[in-house]
Tab-separated table of C-alpha atoms (C1' of nucleotides) in Angstrom:
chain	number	residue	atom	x	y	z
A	132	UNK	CA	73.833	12.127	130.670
A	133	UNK	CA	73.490	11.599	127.377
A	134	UNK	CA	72.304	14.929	124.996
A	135	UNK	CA	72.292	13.455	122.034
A	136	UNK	CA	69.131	11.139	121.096
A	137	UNK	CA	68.004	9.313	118.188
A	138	UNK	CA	67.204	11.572	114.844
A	139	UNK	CA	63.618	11.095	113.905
A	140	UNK	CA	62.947	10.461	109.881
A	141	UNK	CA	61.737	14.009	110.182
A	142	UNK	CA	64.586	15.445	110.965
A	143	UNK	CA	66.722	13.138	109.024
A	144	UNK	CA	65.140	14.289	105.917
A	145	UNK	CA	65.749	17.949	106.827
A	146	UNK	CA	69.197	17.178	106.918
A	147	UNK	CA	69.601	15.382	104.077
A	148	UNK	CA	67.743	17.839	102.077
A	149	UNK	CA	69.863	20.916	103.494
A	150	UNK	CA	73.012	19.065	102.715
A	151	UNK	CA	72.106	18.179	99.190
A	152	UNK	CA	70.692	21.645	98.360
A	153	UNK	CA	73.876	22.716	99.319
A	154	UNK	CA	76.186	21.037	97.392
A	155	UNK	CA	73.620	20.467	94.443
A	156	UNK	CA	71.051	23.411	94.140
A	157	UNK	CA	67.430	22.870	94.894
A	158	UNK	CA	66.719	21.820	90.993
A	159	UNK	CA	69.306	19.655	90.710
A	160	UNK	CA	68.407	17.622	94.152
A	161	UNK	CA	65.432	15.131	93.737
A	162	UNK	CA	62.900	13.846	96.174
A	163	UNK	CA	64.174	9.956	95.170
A	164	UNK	CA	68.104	10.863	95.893
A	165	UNK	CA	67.094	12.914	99.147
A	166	UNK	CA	64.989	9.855	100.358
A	167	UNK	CA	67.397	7.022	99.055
A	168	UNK	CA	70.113	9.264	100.931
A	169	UNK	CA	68.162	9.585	104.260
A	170	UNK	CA	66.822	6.139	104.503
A	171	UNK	CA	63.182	6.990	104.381
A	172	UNK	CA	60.747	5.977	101.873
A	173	UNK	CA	59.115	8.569	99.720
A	174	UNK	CA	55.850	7.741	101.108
A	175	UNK	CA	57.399	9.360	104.640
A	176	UNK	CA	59.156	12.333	102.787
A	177	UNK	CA	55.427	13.300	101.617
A	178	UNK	CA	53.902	12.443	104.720
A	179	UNK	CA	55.997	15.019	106.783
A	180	UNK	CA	55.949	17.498	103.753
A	181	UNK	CA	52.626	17.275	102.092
A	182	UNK	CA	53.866	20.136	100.358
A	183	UNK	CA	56.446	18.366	98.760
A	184	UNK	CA	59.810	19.552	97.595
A	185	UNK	CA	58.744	23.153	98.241
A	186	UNK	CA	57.798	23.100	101.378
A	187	UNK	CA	61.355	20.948	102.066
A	188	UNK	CA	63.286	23.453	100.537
A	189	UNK	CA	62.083	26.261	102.655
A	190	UNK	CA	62.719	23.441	106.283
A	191	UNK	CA	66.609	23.193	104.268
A	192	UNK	CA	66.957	26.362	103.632
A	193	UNK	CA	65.961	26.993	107.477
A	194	UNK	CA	68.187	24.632	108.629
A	195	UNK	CA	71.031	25.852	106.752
A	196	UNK	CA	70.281	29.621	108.353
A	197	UNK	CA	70.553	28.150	112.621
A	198	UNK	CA	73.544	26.460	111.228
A	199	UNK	CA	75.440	29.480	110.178
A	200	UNK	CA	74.080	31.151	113.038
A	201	UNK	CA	75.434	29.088	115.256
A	202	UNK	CA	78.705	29.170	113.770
A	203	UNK	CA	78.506	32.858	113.571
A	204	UNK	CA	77.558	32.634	117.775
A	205	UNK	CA	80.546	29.910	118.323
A	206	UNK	CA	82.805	32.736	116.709
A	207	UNK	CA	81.711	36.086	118.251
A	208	UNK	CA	81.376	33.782	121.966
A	209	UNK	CA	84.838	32.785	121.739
A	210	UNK	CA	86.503	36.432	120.878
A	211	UNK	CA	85.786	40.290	122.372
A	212	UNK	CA	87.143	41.752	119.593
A	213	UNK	CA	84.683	41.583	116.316
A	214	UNK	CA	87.665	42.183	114.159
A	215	UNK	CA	89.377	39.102	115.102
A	216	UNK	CA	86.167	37.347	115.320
A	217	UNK	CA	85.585	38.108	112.034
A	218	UNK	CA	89.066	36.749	110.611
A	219	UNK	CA	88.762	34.008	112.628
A	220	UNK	CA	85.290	33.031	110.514
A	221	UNK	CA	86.962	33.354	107.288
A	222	UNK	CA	89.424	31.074	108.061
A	223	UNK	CA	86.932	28.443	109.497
A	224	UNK	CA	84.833	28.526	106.617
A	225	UNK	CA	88.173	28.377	104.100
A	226	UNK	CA	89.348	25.068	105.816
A	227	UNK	CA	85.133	24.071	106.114
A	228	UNK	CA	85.550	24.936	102.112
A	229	UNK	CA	89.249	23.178	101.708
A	230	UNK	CA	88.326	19.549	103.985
A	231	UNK	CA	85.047	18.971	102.157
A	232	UNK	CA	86.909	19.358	98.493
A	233	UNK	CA	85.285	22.809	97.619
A	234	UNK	CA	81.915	21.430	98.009
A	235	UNK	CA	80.085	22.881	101.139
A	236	UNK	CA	80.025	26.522	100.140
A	237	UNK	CA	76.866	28.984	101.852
A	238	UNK	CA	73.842	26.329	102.876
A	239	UNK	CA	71.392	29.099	101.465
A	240	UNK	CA	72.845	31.088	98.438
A	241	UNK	CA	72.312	28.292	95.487
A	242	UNK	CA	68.703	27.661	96.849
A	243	UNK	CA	68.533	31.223	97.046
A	244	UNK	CA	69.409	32.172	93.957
A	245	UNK	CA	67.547	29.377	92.143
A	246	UNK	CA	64.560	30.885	93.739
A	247	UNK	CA	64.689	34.241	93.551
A	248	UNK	CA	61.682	35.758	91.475
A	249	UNK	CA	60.359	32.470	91.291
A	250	UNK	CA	59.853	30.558	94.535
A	251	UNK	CA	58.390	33.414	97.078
A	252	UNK	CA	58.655	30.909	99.867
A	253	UNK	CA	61.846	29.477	99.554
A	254	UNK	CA	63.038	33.599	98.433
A	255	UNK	CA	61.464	34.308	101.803
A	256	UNK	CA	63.074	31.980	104.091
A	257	UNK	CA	66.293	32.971	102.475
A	258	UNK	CA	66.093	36.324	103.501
A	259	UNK	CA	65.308	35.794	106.800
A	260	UNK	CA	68.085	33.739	107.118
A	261	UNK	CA	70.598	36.732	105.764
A	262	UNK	CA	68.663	39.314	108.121
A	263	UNK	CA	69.271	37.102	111.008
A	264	UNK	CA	72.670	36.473	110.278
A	265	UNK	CA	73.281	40.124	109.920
A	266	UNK	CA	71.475	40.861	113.303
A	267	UNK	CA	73.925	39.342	115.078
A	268	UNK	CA	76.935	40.664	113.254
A	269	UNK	CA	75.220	43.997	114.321
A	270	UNK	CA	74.835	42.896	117.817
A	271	UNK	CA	78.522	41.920	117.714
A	272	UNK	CA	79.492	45.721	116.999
A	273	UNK	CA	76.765	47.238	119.235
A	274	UNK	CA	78.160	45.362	122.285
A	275	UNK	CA	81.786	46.527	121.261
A	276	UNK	CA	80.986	49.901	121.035
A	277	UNK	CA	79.992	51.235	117.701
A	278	UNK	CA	76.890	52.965	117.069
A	279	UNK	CA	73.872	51.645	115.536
A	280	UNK	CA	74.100	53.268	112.381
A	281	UNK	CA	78.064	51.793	111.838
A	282	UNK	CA	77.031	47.865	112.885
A	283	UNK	CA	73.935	47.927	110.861
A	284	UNK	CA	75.713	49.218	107.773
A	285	UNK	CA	79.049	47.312	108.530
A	286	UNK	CA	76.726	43.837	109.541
A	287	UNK	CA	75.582	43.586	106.040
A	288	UNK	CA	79.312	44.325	104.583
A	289	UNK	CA	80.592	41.891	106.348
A	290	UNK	CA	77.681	38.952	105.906
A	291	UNK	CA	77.929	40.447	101.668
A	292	UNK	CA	81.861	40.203	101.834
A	293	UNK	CA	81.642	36.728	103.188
A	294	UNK	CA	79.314	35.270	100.942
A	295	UNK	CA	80.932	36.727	97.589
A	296	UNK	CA	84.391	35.514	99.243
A	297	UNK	CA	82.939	32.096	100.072
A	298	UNK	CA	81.542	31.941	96.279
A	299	UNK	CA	84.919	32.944	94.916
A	300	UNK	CA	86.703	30.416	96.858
A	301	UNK	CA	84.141	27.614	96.165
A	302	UNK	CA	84.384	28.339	92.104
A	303	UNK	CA	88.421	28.989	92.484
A	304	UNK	CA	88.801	26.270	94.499
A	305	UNK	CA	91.451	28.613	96.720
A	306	UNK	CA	91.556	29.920	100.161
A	307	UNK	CA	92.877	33.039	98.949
A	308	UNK	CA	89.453	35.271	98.520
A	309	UNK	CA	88.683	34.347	102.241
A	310	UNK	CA	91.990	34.811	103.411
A	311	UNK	CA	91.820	38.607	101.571
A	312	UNK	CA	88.107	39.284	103.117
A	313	UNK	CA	88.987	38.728	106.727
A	314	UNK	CA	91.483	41.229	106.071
A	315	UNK	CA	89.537	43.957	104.714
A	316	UNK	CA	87.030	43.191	106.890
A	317	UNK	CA	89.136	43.966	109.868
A	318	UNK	CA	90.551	47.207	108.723
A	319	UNK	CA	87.428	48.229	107.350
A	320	UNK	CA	85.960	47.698	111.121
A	321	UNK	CA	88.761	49.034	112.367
A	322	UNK	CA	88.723	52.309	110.239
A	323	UNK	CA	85.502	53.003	112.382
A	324	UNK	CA	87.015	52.791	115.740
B	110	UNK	CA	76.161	53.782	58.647
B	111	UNK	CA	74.690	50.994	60.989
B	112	UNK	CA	77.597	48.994	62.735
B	113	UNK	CA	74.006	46.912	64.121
B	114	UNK	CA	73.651	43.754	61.661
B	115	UNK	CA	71.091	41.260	61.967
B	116	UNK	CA	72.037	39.091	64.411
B	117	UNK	CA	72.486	35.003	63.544
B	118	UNK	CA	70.748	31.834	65.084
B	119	UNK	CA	74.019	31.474	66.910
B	120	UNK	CA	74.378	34.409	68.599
B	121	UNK	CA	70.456	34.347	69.695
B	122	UNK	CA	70.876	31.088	71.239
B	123	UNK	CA	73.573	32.300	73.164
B	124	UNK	CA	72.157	35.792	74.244
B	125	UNK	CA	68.922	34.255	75.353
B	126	UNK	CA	70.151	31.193	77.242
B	127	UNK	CA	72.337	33.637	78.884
B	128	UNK	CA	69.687	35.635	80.210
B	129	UNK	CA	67.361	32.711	81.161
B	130	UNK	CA	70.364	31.109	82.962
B	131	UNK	CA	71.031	34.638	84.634
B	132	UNK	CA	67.016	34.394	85.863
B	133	UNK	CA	66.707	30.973	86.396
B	134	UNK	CA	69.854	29.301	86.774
B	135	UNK	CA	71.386	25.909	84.545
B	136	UNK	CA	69.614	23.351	85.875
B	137	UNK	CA	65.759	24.865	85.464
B	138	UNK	CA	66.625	26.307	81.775
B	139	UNK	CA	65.353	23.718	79.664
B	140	UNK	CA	66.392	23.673	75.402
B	141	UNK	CA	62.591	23.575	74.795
B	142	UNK	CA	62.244	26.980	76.404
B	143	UNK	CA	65.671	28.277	74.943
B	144	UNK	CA	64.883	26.855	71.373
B	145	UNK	CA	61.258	28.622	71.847
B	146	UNK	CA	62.823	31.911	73.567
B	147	UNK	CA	65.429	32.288	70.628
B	148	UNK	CA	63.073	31.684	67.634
B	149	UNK	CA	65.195	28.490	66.955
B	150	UNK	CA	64.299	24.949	66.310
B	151	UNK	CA	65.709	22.018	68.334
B	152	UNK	CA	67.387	21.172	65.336
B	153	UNK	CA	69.091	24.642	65.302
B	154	UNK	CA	70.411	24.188	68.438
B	155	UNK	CA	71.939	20.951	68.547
B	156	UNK	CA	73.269	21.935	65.200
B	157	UNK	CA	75.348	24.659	66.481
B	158	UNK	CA	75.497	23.438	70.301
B	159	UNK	CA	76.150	19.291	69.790
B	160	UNK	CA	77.668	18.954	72.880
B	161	UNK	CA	74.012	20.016	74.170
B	162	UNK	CA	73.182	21.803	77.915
B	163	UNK	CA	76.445	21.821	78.730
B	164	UNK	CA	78.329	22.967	75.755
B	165	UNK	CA	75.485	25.735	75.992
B	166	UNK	CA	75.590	27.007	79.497
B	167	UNK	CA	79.672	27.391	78.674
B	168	UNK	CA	79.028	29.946	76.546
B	169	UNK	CA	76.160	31.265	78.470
B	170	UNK	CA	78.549	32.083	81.229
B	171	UNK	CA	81.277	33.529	78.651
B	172	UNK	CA	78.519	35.775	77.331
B	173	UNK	CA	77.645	36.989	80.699
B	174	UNK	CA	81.723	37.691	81.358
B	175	UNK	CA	81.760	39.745	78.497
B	176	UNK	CA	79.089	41.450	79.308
B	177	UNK	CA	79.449	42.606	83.017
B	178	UNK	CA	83.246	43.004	81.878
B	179	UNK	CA	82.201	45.298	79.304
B	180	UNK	CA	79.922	47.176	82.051
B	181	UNK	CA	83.224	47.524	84.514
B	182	UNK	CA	85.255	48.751	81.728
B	183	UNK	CA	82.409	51.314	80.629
B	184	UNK	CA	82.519	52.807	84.344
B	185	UNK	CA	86.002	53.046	84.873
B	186	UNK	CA	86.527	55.019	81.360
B	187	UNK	CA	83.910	57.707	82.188
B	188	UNK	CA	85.966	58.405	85.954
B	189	UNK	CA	89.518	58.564	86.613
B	190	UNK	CA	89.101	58.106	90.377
B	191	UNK	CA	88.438	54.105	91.141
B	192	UNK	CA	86.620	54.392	94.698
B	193	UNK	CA	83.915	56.973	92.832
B	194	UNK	CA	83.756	54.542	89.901
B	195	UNK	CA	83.070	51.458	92.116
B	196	UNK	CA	80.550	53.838	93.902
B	197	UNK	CA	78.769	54.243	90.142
B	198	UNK	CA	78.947	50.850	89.262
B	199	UNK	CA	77.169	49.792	92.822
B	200	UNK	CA	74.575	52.739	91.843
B	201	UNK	CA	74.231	51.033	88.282
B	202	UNK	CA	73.458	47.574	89.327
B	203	UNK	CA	71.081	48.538	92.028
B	204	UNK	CA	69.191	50.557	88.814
B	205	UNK	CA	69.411	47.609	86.829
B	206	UNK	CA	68.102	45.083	89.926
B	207	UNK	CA	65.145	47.530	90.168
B	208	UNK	CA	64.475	48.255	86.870
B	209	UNK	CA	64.534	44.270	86.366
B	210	UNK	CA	62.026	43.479	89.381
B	211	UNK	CA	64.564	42.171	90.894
B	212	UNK	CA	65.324	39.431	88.162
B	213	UNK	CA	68.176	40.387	86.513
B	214	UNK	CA	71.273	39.612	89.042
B	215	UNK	CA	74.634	38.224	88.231
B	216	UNK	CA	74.808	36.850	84.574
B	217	UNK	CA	76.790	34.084	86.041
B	218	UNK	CA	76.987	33.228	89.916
B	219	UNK	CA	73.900	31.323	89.963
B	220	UNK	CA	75.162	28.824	87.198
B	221	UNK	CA	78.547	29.013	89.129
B	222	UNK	CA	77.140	27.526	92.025
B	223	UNK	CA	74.688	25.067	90.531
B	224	UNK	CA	77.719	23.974	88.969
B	225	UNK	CA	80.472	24.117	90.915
B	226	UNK	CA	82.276	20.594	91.803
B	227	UNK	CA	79.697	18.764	89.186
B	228	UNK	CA	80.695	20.472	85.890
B	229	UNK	CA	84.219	21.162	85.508
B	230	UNK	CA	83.859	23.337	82.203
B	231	UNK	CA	81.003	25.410	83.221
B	232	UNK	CA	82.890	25.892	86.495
B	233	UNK	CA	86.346	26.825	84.416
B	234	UNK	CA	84.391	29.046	82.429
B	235	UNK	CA	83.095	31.170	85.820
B	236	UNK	CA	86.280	30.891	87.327
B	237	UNK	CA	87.793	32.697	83.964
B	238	UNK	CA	84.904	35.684	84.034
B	239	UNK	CA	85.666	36.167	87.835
B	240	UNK	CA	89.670	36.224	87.139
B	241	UNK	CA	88.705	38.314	84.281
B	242	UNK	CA	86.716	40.916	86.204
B	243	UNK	CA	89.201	41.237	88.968
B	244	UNK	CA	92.085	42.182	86.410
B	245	UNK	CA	89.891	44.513	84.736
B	246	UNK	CA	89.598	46.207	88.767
B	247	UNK	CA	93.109	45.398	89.492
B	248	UNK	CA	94.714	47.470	85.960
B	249	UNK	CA	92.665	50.531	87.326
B	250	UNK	CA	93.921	50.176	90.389
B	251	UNK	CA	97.352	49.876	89.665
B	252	UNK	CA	96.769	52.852	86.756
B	253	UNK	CA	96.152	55.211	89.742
B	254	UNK	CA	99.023	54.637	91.774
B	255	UNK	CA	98.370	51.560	93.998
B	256	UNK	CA	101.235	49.149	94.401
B	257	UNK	CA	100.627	46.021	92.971
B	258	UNK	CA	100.160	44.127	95.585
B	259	UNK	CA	97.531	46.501	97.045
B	260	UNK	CA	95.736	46.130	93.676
B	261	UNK	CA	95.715	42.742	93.695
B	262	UNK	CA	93.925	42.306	97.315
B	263	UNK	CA	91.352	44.952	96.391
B	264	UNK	CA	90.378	43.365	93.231
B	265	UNK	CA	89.705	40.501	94.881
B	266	UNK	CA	87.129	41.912	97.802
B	267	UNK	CA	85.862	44.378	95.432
B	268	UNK	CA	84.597	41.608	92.813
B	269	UNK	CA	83.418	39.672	96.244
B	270	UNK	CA	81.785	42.522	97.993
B	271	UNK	CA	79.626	42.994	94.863
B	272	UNK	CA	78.892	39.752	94.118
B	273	UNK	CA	77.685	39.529	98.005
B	274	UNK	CA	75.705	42.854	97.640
B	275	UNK	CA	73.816	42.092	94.073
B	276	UNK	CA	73.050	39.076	95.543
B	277	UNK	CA	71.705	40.499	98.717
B	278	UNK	CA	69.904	42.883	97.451
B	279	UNK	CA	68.449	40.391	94.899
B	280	UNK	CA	67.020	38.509	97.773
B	281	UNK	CA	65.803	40.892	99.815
B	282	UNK	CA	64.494	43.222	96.584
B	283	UNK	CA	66.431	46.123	98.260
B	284	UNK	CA	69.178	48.398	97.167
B	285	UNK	CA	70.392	48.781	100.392
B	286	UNK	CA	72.627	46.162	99.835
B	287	UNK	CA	74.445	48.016	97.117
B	288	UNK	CA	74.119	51.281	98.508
B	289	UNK	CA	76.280	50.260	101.832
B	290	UNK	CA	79.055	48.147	99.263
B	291	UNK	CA	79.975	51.534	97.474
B	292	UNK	CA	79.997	53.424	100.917
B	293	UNK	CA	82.778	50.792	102.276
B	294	UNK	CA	84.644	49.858	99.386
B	295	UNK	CA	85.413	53.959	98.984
B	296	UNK	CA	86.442	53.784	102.012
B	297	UNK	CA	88.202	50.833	102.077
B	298	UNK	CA	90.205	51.929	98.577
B	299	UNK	CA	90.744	55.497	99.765
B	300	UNK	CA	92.271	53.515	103.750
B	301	UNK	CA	95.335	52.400	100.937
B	302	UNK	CA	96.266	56.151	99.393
C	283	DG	C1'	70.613	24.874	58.331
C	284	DT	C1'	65.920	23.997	59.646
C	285	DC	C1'	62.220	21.188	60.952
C	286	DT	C1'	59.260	17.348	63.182
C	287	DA	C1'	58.833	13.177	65.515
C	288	DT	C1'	60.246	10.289	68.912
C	289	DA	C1'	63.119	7.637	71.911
C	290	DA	C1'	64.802	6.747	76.683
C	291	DA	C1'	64.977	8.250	81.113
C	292	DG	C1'	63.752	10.894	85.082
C	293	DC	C1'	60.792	14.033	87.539
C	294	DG	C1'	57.194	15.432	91.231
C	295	DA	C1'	53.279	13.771	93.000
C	296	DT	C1'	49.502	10.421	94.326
C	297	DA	C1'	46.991	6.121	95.746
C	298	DG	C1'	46.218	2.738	98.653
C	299	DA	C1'	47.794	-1.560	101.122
C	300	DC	C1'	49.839	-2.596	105.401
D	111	DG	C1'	54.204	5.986	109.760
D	112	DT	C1'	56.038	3.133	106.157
D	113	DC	C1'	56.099	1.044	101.781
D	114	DT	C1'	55.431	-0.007	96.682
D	115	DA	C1'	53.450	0.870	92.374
D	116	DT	C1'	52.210	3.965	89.130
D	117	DC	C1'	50.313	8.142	86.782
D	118	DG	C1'	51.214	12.084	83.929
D	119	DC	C1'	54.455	14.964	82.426
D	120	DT	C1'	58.938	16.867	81.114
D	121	DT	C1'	63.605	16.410	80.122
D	122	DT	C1'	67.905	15.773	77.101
D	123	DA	C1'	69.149	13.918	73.101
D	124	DT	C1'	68.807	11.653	68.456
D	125	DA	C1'	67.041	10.380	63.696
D	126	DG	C1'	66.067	11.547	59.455
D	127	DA	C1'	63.224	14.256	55.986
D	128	DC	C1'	63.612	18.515	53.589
DNA sequence: GTCTATAAAGCGATAGAC
DNA sequence: GTCTATCGCTTTATAGAC
């Protein structure tokens, strides 16, 4: 039995867009280079998304928030102890950062930051995508022991540390800023055992 | 006596594409808007700036590393202990954020990440405010007993752990963010004594 | 140094045939 | 659903007068 199926244009386009807003920003990506790249014509990218590149930056930006979430879940599944879970993600994402030449950093942050203030949408859909990615850090912690208070507080230090350490590595082009956050991370988890 | 002067075409150019960058990012600053912004001509700017956007946006980004260097320095001068002054600077940008409507974030990431991997001097230049940052964290450090080593690692997550948090609390319009960074970076400097 | 005009290219978005 | 053609506008950059 067979899982996997054929990707519609839909959700070709999706991925295309997530993976170009990555790398490139949402101003910098264009609707002609996200169609050329997902073999579909720009009659179909407006036909899915009347709303045009707006509305497909807020799909991307969703898109880019179940796939950290799943790598998050992959993580905290595979390990009891968040610490080490935690380590363990800083070193994915360093050799995710190292293999694709420094290009893949965060799927959300550029968007994010582009449209902050400007795009409510897009600002909107980022944010959810943070909360959700700190709600299960904080189940993480709840499950191991620690009291609500501690994983709330310590779930967005760890989602804030990983995202400035991913930035730093992406503009340094060095593991080293990941390598140093999954340490601090631990003993800073650790310190509230 | 007035150590203000009047300030030169130049040095407006600069200071306001820095700030538009800081709101809007590189790619959705456009020289009509800068030229307009800075009570400068077209002409003015390519006269000064003839290697155009680019050229520009480096010294955008080496205005804004002056500038949140000069903040850093500004906090650790008015308090000899370094986990109270991080704790004052987190306080400080959450004011700013706030003050800003939420607008005024990093003066550099999101031009660091719109050009990261696709323009090498833009990127050198944020790479050389973040290096520049940490060592300004790291000397403090060091200045108040930490072994060097210890110095260098906390530089490192305490530049990343901010960066996270601004950013955080940029999207989310929250100073909760910020709040919870000075919390555990006190604690996490103070875990070294 | 400052200014205006304009070139050359690309953008998001739309229309309408198929 | 897919495709092509095109509109209207903006962009970076340049030319050349003053």
């Amino acid at each position: 039995m067979r899982t996997q199926h054929e990707v519609g244009t839909r959700e070709r386009i999706v991925q295309t867009t997530s993976r170009l807003m990555q790398r490139q920003g949402y101003e910098a990506t264009g609707l002609k280079q996200i169609s050329q790249e997902a073999q579909a014509t720009l009659g179909s990218v407006y036909h899915f998304f009347p709303g045009g590149k707006r509305e497909l930056a807020v799909e991307a930006v969703r898109h880019g928030d179940r796939e950290f979430a799943e790598f998050l879940r992959t993580a905290f599944d595979q390990e009891d102890d968040p610490a080490v879970a935690i380590v363990t993600c800083t070193r994915d994402l360093a050799n995710g950062l190292r293999e694709s030449a420094w290009l893949d950093g965060c799927p959300v942050t550029t968007t994010a930051l582009e449209s902050a203030g400007r795009e409510p949408e897009i600002q909107q859909a980022a944010e959810d995508a943070y909360e959700n990615w700190r709600s299960l850090v904080r189940n993480k912690l709840r499950h191991s022991g620690f009291t609500d208070d501690t994983a709330h507080d310590l779930a967005h230090s760890v989602i804030n540390m990983l995202e400035g350490a991913e930035l730093s590595a992406q503009v340094s082009q060095s593991v080293t800023p990941l390598e140093i956050a999954g340490k601090h991370l631990a003993r800073l988890i650790n310190s509230y055992r």
